[in-house]
Amino acid sequence: MKFSEMPYERPDMSALKEQFAALTERLQNAPDYAAARAAFLEEQVLNKHVDTLFTLASVRHTIDTRDKFYDEEMEFANSAMPQIQQWQDSWTAAMLASPYRKDFAEEYGDLMFVNAEIERKAFSPDIMEELQQENELTQQYGKLLASAQIPFEGGVYTLSQLSPFKNDPDDARRLAAWKAEGQWYKDNQKQLDDIYDKLTHLRDKMGKKLGYEG
């Protein structure tokens, strides 16, 4: 199947919440490792499905940031992903506390538990609003870069289209391309600085809410 043919539909958040909750409950109440493993494998499939949908939306939005449909889907994703992360966090907590943790580690390795413990240190329901804001700012940054229209040698190029000129064998042409790109960054310095400033303060706020000082 070609990428362009891969189907996309907005995830049903109510259904996802119920699915994650049901799988977490099954894991917690599993009478044996076989039952716990079955819930684990189903949760993996659910995660892959959700990841695929959001990846499709993200890539298609990146291809053309003017596409209104995928622009709206990314706005939805910015809000939805922290909510899904909360449901995944509940699942992760159940996995870490599972009486079958040793069995999982024997079959799948202990690394997934190491990663799970790290992930839990970087998330709390208390920072969901900030995570949504972070997603929005990151999208703004991506859209700004994608909107670049850089005049060069009589043509107009995006940042990626300008890249071959920056690697041209001719020193003068290569320098001119770098200067053209640099001018675009200078022209958009205020917007870029504003985004970075907001992200820095936002991430500092999240870190402090998570109990880290710096």
PDB file of C-alpha atoms in Angstrom:
ATOM      1  CA  MET A   1       0.000   0.000   0.000  1.00  0.00           C
ATOM      2  CA  LYS A   2       1.308   3.436  -0.952  1.00  0.00           C
ATOM      3  CA  PHE A   3       1.584   6.101   1.733  1.00  0.00           C
ATOM      4  CA  SER A   4      -0.978   8.212  -0.119  1.00  0.00           C
ATOM      5  CA  GLU A   5      -3.430   5.311   0.066  1.00  0.00           C
ATOM      6  CA  MET A   6      -3.132   4.735   3.807  1.00  0.00           C
ATOM      7  CA  PRO A   7      -6.488   5.572   5.415  1.00  0.00           C
ATOM      8  CA  TYR A   8      -6.771   8.221   8.091  1.00  0.00           C
ATOM      9  CA  GLU A   9      -9.603   8.949  10.464  1.00  0.00           C
ATOM     10  CA  ARG A  10      -9.674  11.041  13.599  1.00  0.00           C
ATOM     11  CA  PRO A  11      -9.390   8.787  16.666  1.00  0.00           C
ATOM     12  CA  ASP A  12     -12.534   8.418  18.762  1.00  0.00           C
ATOM     13  CA  MET A  13     -11.329   9.673  22.140  1.00  0.00           C
ATOM     14  CA  SER A  14     -14.224   8.215  24.122  1.00  0.00           C
ATOM     15  CA  ALA A  15     -13.641   4.794  22.605  1.00  0.00           C
ATOM     16  CA  LEU A  16      -9.883   5.029  23.172  1.00  0.00           C
ATOM     17  CA  LYS A  17     -10.356   5.950  26.814  1.00  0.00           C
ATOM     18  CA  GLU A  18     -12.589   2.921  27.330  1.00  0.00           C
ATOM     19  CA  GLN A  19     -10.166   0.631  25.492  1.00  0.00           C
ATOM     20  CA  PHE A  20      -7.131   1.729  27.507  1.00  0.00           C
ATOM     21  CA  ALA A  21      -9.091   1.492  30.761  1.00  0.00           C
ATOM     22  CA  ALA A  22     -10.389  -1.981  29.901  1.00  0.00           C
ATOM     23  CA  LEU A  23      -6.927  -3.255  28.965  1.00  0.00           C
ATOM     24  CA  THR A  24      -5.403  -1.781  32.123  1.00  0.00           C
ATOM     25  CA  GLU A  25      -8.068  -3.475  34.224  1.00  0.00           C
ATOM     26  CA  ARG A  26      -7.475  -6.783  32.454  1.00  0.00           C
ATOM     27  CA  LEU A  27      -3.767  -6.525  33.180  1.00  0.00           C
ATOM     28  CA  GLN A  28      -4.343  -5.705  36.832  1.00  0.00           C
ATOM     29  CA  ASN A  29      -6.810  -8.570  37.279  1.00  0.00           C
ATOM     30  CA  ALA A  30      -5.013 -11.136  35.129  1.00  0.00           C
ATOM     31  CA  PRO A  31      -5.149 -14.549  36.842  1.00  0.00           C
ATOM     32  CA  ASP A  32      -1.939 -15.709  35.161  1.00  0.00           C
ATOM     33  CA  TYR A  33       0.861 -14.598  32.861  1.00  0.00           C
ATOM     34  CA  ALA A  34      -0.931 -15.802  29.742  1.00  0.00           C
ATOM     35  CA  ALA A  35      -3.852 -13.468  30.438  1.00  0.00           C
ATOM     36  CA  ALA A  36      -1.524 -10.581  31.283  1.00  0.00           C
ATOM     37  CA  ARG A  37       0.464 -11.198  28.103  1.00  0.00           C
ATOM     38  CA  ALA A  38      -2.703 -11.200  25.996  1.00  0.00           C
ATOM     39  CA  ALA A  39      -3.694  -7.805  27.415  1.00  0.00           C
ATOM     40  CA  PHE A  40      -0.159  -6.530  26.799  1.00  0.00           C
ATOM     41  CA  LEU A  41      -0.195  -7.570  23.144  1.00  0.00           C
ATOM     42  CA  GLU A  42      -3.592  -5.952  22.593  1.00  0.00           C
ATOM     43  CA  GLU A  43      -2.358  -2.739  24.187  1.00  0.00           C
ATOM     44  CA  GLN A  44       0.620  -2.771  21.828  1.00  0.00           C
ATOM     45  CA  VAL A  45      -1.701  -3.066  18.829  1.00  0.00           C
ATOM     46  CA  LEU A  46      -3.853  -0.208  20.127  1.00  0.00           C
ATOM     47  CA  ASN A  47      -0.797   1.995  20.635  1.00  0.00           C
ATOM     48  CA  LYS A  48       0.479   1.272  17.134  1.00  0.00           C
ATOM     49  CA  HIS A  49      -2.918   2.128  15.667  1.00  0.00           C
ATOM     50  CA  VAL A  50      -3.027   5.478  17.464  1.00  0.00           C
ATOM     51  CA  ASP A  51       0.606   6.253  16.592  1.00  0.00           C
ATOM     52  CA  THR A  52      -0.037   5.455  12.931  1.00  0.00           C
ATOM     53  CA  LEU A  53      -3.021   7.800  12.729  1.00  0.00           C
ATOM     54  CA  PHE A  54      -1.178  10.715  14.314  1.00  0.00           C
ATOM     55  CA  THR A  55       1.917  10.049  12.199  1.00  0.00           C
ATOM     56  CA  LEU A  56      -0.182  10.097   9.031  1.00  0.00           C
ATOM     57  CA  ALA A  57      -1.733  13.407  10.057  1.00  0.00           C
ATOM     58  CA  SER A  58       1.653  14.879  10.980  1.00  0.00           C
ATOM     59  CA  VAL A  59       3.428  13.849   7.773  1.00  0.00           C
ATOM     60  CA  ARG A  60       0.587  14.971   5.530  1.00  0.00           C
ATOM     61  CA  HIS A  61       0.404  18.261   7.379  1.00  0.00           C
ATOM     62  CA  THR A  62       4.164  18.714   6.966  1.00  0.00           C
ATOM     63  CA  ILE A  63       3.921  18.031   3.229  1.00  0.00           C
ATOM     64  CA  ASP A  64       1.486  20.926   2.858  1.00  0.00           C
ATOM     65  CA  THR A  65       0.903  23.095   5.923  1.00  0.00           C
ATOM     66  CA  ARG A  66      -1.768  24.973   3.955  1.00  0.00           C
ATOM     67  CA  ASP A  67      -4.001  21.883   3.889  1.00  0.00           C
ATOM     68  CA  LYS A  68      -6.909  22.976   6.079  1.00  0.00           C
ATOM     69  CA  PHE A  69      -8.052  19.434   6.880  1.00  0.00           C
ATOM     70  CA  TYR A  70      -4.731  18.217   8.262  1.00  0.00           C
ATOM     71  CA  ASP A  71      -4.078  21.551   9.927  1.00  0.00           C
ATOM     72  CA  GLU A  72      -7.259  20.993  11.931  1.00  0.00           C
ATOM     73  CA  GLU A  73      -6.294  17.371  12.578  1.00  0.00           C
ATOM     74  CA  MET A  74      -2.982  18.488  14.040  1.00  0.00           C
ATOM     75  CA  GLU A  75      -4.783  20.977  16.261  1.00  0.00           C
ATOM     76  CA  PHE A  76      -6.894  18.069  17.457  1.00  0.00           C
ATOM     77  CA  ALA A  77      -3.778  15.937  17.969  1.00  0.00           C
ATOM     78  CA  ASN A  78      -2.092  18.681  19.997  1.00  0.00           C
ATOM     79  CA  SER A  79      -4.941  18.516  22.484  1.00  0.00           C
ATOM     80  CA  ALA A  80      -5.567  14.773  22.296  1.00  0.00           C
ATOM     81  CA  MET A  81      -2.054  13.386  22.695  1.00  0.00           C
ATOM     82  CA  PRO A  82      -1.553  14.480  26.328  1.00  0.00           C
ATOM     83  CA  GLN A  83      -4.921  12.930  27.198  1.00  0.00           C
ATOM     84  CA  ILE A  84      -3.891   9.666  25.573  1.00  0.00           C
ATOM     85  CA  GLN A  85      -0.560   9.903  27.374  1.00  0.00           C
ATOM     86  CA  GLN A  86      -2.466   9.999  30.658  1.00  0.00           C
ATOM     87  CA  TRP A  87      -4.285   6.766  29.807  1.00  0.00           C
ATOM     88  CA  GLN A  88      -1.009   5.194  28.697  1.00  0.00           C
ATOM     89  CA  ASP A  89       0.577   6.295  31.966  1.00  0.00           C
ATOM     90  CA  SER A  90      -2.066   4.368  33.906  1.00  0.00           C
ATOM     91  CA  TRP A  91      -1.260   1.315  31.814  1.00  0.00           C
ATOM     92  CA  THR A  92       2.465   1.799  32.410  1.00  0.00           C
ATOM     93  CA  ALA A  93       1.936   2.027  36.163  1.00  0.00           C
ATOM     94  CA  ALA A  94       0.011  -1.239  36.045  1.00  0.00           C
ATOM     95  CA  MET A  95       2.801  -2.891  34.058  1.00  0.00           C
ATOM     96  CA  LEU A  96       5.440  -1.764  36.545  1.00  0.00           C
ATOM     97  CA  ALA A  97       3.358  -3.084  39.443  1.00  0.00           C
ATOM     98  CA  SER A  98       2.389  -6.318  37.722  1.00  0.00           C
ATOM     99  CA  PRO A  99       3.106  -9.544  39.609  1.00  0.00           C
ATOM    100  CA  TYR A 100       4.115 -10.922  36.194  1.00  0.00           C
ATOM    101  CA  ARG A 101       6.818  -8.327  35.617  1.00  0.00           C
ATOM    102  CA  LYS A 102       9.521 -10.973  35.914  1.00  0.00           C
ATOM    103  CA  ASP A 103       7.762 -13.104  33.288  1.00  0.00           C
ATOM    104  CA  PHE A 104       7.503 -10.137  30.924  1.00  0.00           C
ATOM    105  CA  ALA A 105      11.183  -9.338  31.438  1.00  0.00           C
ATOM    106  CA  GLU A 106      12.188 -12.919  30.709  1.00  0.00           C
ATOM    107  CA  GLU A 107      10.278 -12.911  27.416  1.00  0.00           C
ATOM    108  CA  TYR A 108      10.719  -9.315  26.242  1.00  0.00           C
ATOM    109  CA  GLY A 109      13.724  -8.083  28.187  1.00  0.00           C
ATOM    110  CA  ASP A 110      13.938  -5.654  31.086  1.00  0.00           C
ATOM    111  CA  LEU A 111      14.613  -2.576  28.932  1.00  0.00           C
ATOM    112  CA  MET A 112      10.921  -1.835  28.467  1.00  0.00           C
ATOM    113  CA  PHE A 113      10.569  -1.523  32.240  1.00  0.00           C
ATOM    114  CA  VAL A 114      13.613   0.736  32.466  1.00  0.00           C
ATOM    115  CA  ASN A 115      12.113   2.953  29.760  1.00  0.00           C
ATOM    116  CA  ALA A 116       8.715   2.864  31.448  1.00  0.00           C
ATOM    117  CA  GLU A 117      10.187   4.110  34.721  1.00  0.00           C
ATOM    118  CA  ILE A 118      11.914   6.962  32.875  1.00  0.00           C
ATOM    119  CA  GLU A 119       8.706   7.870  31.018  1.00  0.00           C
ATOM    120  CA  ARG A 120       6.762   8.066  34.273  1.00  0.00           C
ATOM    121  CA  LYS A 121       9.295  10.540  35.660  1.00  0.00           C
ATOM    122  CA  ALA A 122       8.540  12.868  32.746  1.00  0.00           C
ATOM    123  CA  PHE A 123       4.746  12.818  32.966  1.00  0.00           C
ATOM    124  CA  SER A 124       2.026  13.814  35.378  1.00  0.00           C
ATOM    125  CA  PRO A 125      -1.626  14.742  34.830  1.00  0.00           C
ATOM    126  CA  ASP A 126      -0.640  18.073  36.395  1.00  0.00           C
ATOM    127  CA  ILE A 127       1.241  19.088  33.228  1.00  0.00           C
ATOM    128  CA  MET A 128      -1.372  18.123  30.638  1.00  0.00           C
ATOM    129  CA  GLU A 129      -2.266  21.734  29.874  1.00  0.00           C
ATOM    130  CA  GLU A 130       1.403  22.604  29.403  1.00  0.00           C
ATOM    131  CA  LEU A 131       1.917  19.589  27.138  1.00  0.00           C
ATOM    132  CA  GLN A 132      -0.943  20.782  24.951  1.00  0.00           C
ATOM    133  CA  GLN A 133       0.590  24.252  24.794  1.00  0.00           C
ATOM    134  CA  GLU A 134       3.975  22.726  23.957  1.00  0.00           C
ATOM    135  CA  ASN A 135       2.427  20.813  21.060  1.00  0.00           C
ATOM    136  CA  GLU A 136       0.800  23.987  19.749  1.00  0.00           C
ATOM    137  CA  LEU A 137       4.060  25.944  19.905  1.00  0.00           C
ATOM    138  CA  THR A 138       5.952  23.133  18.204  1.00  0.00           C
ATOM    139  CA  GLN A 139       3.368  23.147  15.428  1.00  0.00           C
ATOM    140  CA  GLN A 140       3.718  26.929  15.074  1.00  0.00           C
ATOM    141  CA  TYR A 141       7.473  26.485  14.706  1.00  0.00           C
ATOM    142  CA  GLY A 142       7.051  23.815  12.045  1.00  0.00           C
ATOM    143  CA  LYS A 143       4.553  25.900  10.100  1.00  0.00           C
ATOM    144  CA  LEU A 144       6.838  28.922  10.218  1.00  0.00           C
ATOM    145  CA  LEU A 145       9.765  26.955   8.795  1.00  0.00           C
ATOM    146  CA  ALA A 146       7.546  25.374   6.153  1.00  0.00           C
ATOM    147  CA  SER A 147       6.290  28.803   5.085  1.00  0.00           C
ATOM    148  CA  ALA A 148       9.777  30.038   4.176  1.00  0.00           C
ATOM    149  CA  GLN A 149      10.009  31.559   0.703  1.00  0.00           C
ATOM    150  CA  ILE A 150      13.631  32.487   0.070  1.00  0.00           C
ATOM    151  CA  PRO A 151      14.648  34.442  -3.041  1.00  0.00           C
ATOM    152  CA  PHE A 152      17.828  33.096  -4.611  1.00  0.00           C
ATOM    153  CA  GLU A 153      19.282  33.491  -8.095  1.00  0.00           C
ATOM    154  CA  GLY A 154      16.001  34.657  -9.559  1.00  0.00           C
ATOM    155  CA  GLY A 155      13.940  31.866  -7.992  1.00  0.00           C
ATOM    156  CA  VAL A 156      12.084  31.364  -4.727  1.00  0.00           C
ATOM    157  CA  TYR A 157      12.850  28.351  -2.552  1.00  0.00           C
ATOM    158  CA  THR A 158      11.802  26.707   0.679  1.00  0.00           C
ATOM    159  CA  LEU A 159      14.440  25.851   3.285  1.00  0.00           C
ATOM    160  CA  SER A 160      14.700  22.259   2.070  1.00  0.00           C
ATOM    161  CA  GLN A 161      14.808  23.291  -1.590  1.00  0.00           C
ATOM    162  CA  LEU A 162      17.700  25.624  -0.819  1.00  0.00           C
ATOM    163  CA  SER A 163      19.800  22.819   0.687  1.00  0.00           C
ATOM    164  CA  PRO A 164      21.428  21.627  -2.580  1.00  0.00           C
ATOM    165  CA  PHE A 165      22.737  25.144  -3.217  1.00  0.00           C
ATOM    166  CA  LYS A 166      24.349  25.168   0.239  1.00  0.00           C
ATOM    167  CA  ASN A 167      26.351  22.112  -0.830  1.00  0.00           C
ATOM    168  CA  ASP A 168      27.288  23.405  -4.278  1.00  0.00           C
ATOM    169  CA  PRO A 169      30.928  22.839  -5.322  1.00  0.00           C
ATOM    170  CA  ASP A 170      31.252  26.541  -6.119  1.00  0.00           C
ATOM    171  CA  ASP A 171      32.343  28.436  -2.997  1.00  0.00           C
ATOM    172  CA  ALA A 172      30.682  31.709  -3.958  1.00  0.00           C
ATOM    173  CA  ARG A 173      27.376  30.077  -4.785  1.00  0.00           C
ATOM    174  CA  ARG A 174      27.445  28.053  -1.585  1.00  0.00           C
ATOM    175  CA  LEU A 175      28.154  31.170   0.470  1.00  0.00           C
ATOM    176  CA  ALA A 176      25.367  33.076  -1.263  1.00  0.00           C
ATOM    177  CA  ALA A 177      22.907  30.284  -0.466  1.00  0.00           C
ATOM    178  CA  TRP A 178      23.880  30.300   3.203  1.00  0.00           C
ATOM    179  CA  LYS A 179      23.503  34.074   3.315  1.00  0.00           C
ATOM    180  CA  ALA A 180      20.073  33.869   1.692  1.00  0.00           C
ATOM    181  CA  GLU A 181      18.946  31.354   4.292  1.00  0.00           C
ATOM    182  CA  GLY A 182      20.476  33.407   7.084  1.00  0.00           C
ATOM    183  CA  GLN A 183      18.573  36.461   5.917  1.00  0.00           C
ATOM    184  CA  TRP A 184      15.299  34.561   6.192  1.00  0.00           C
ATOM    185  CA  TYR A 185      16.119  33.635   9.784  1.00  0.00           C
ATOM    186  CA  LYS A 186      16.989  37.262  10.518  1.00  0.00           C
ATOM    187  CA  ASP A 187      13.725  38.446   8.973  1.00  0.00           C
ATOM    188  CA  ASN A 188      11.789  35.988  11.135  1.00  0.00           C
ATOM    189  CA  GLN A 189      13.935  36.350  14.230  1.00  0.00           C
ATOM    190  CA  LYS A 190      11.212  37.860  16.400  1.00  0.00           C
ATOM    191  CA  GLN A 191       8.735  35.060  15.725  1.00  0.00           C
ATOM    192  CA  LEU A 192      11.385  32.393  16.264  1.00  0.00           C
ATOM    193  CA  ASP A 193      12.598  34.041  19.464  1.00  0.00           C
ATOM    194  CA  ASP A 194       9.037  34.309  20.775  1.00  0.00           C
ATOM    195  CA  ILE A 195       8.409  30.602  20.178  1.00  0.00           C
ATOM    196  CA  TYR A 196      11.689  29.551  21.796  1.00  0.00           C
ATOM    197  CA  ASP A 197      11.100  31.870  24.754  1.00  0.00           C
ATOM    198  CA  LYS A 198       7.624  30.473  25.349  1.00  0.00           C
ATOM    199  CA  LEU A 199       8.866  26.887  25.025  1.00  0.00           C
ATOM    200  CA  THR A 200      11.733  27.504  27.447  1.00  0.00           C
ATOM    201  CA  HIS A 201       9.462  28.962  30.120  1.00  0.00           C
ATOM    202  CA  LEU A 202       6.841  26.296  29.506  1.00  0.00           C
ATOM    203  CA  ARG A 203       9.303  23.432  29.885  1.00  0.00           C
ATOM    204  CA  ASP A 204      10.783  25.034  32.986  1.00  0.00           C
ATOM    205  CA  LYS A 205       7.277  25.209  34.443  1.00  0.00           C
ATOM    206  CA  MET A 206       6.646  21.553  33.609  1.00  0.00           C
ATOM    207  CA  GLY A 207       9.919  20.488  35.173  1.00  0.00           C
ATOM    208  CA  LYS A 208       9.099  22.282  38.401  1.00  0.00           C
ATOM    209  CA  LYS A 209       5.608  20.772  38.488  1.00  0.00           C
ATOM    210  CA  LEU A 210       7.245  17.363  38.143  1.00  0.00           C
ATOM    211  CA  GLY A 211       9.418  18.133  41.142  1.00  0.00           C
ATOM    212  CA  TYR A 212      12.648  19.057  39.392  1.00  0.00           C
ATOM    213  CA  GLU A 213      14.561  22.228  40.129  1.00  0.00           C
ATOM    214  CA  GLY A 214      17.018  23.876  37.792  1.00  0.00           C
TER     215      GLY A 214
END
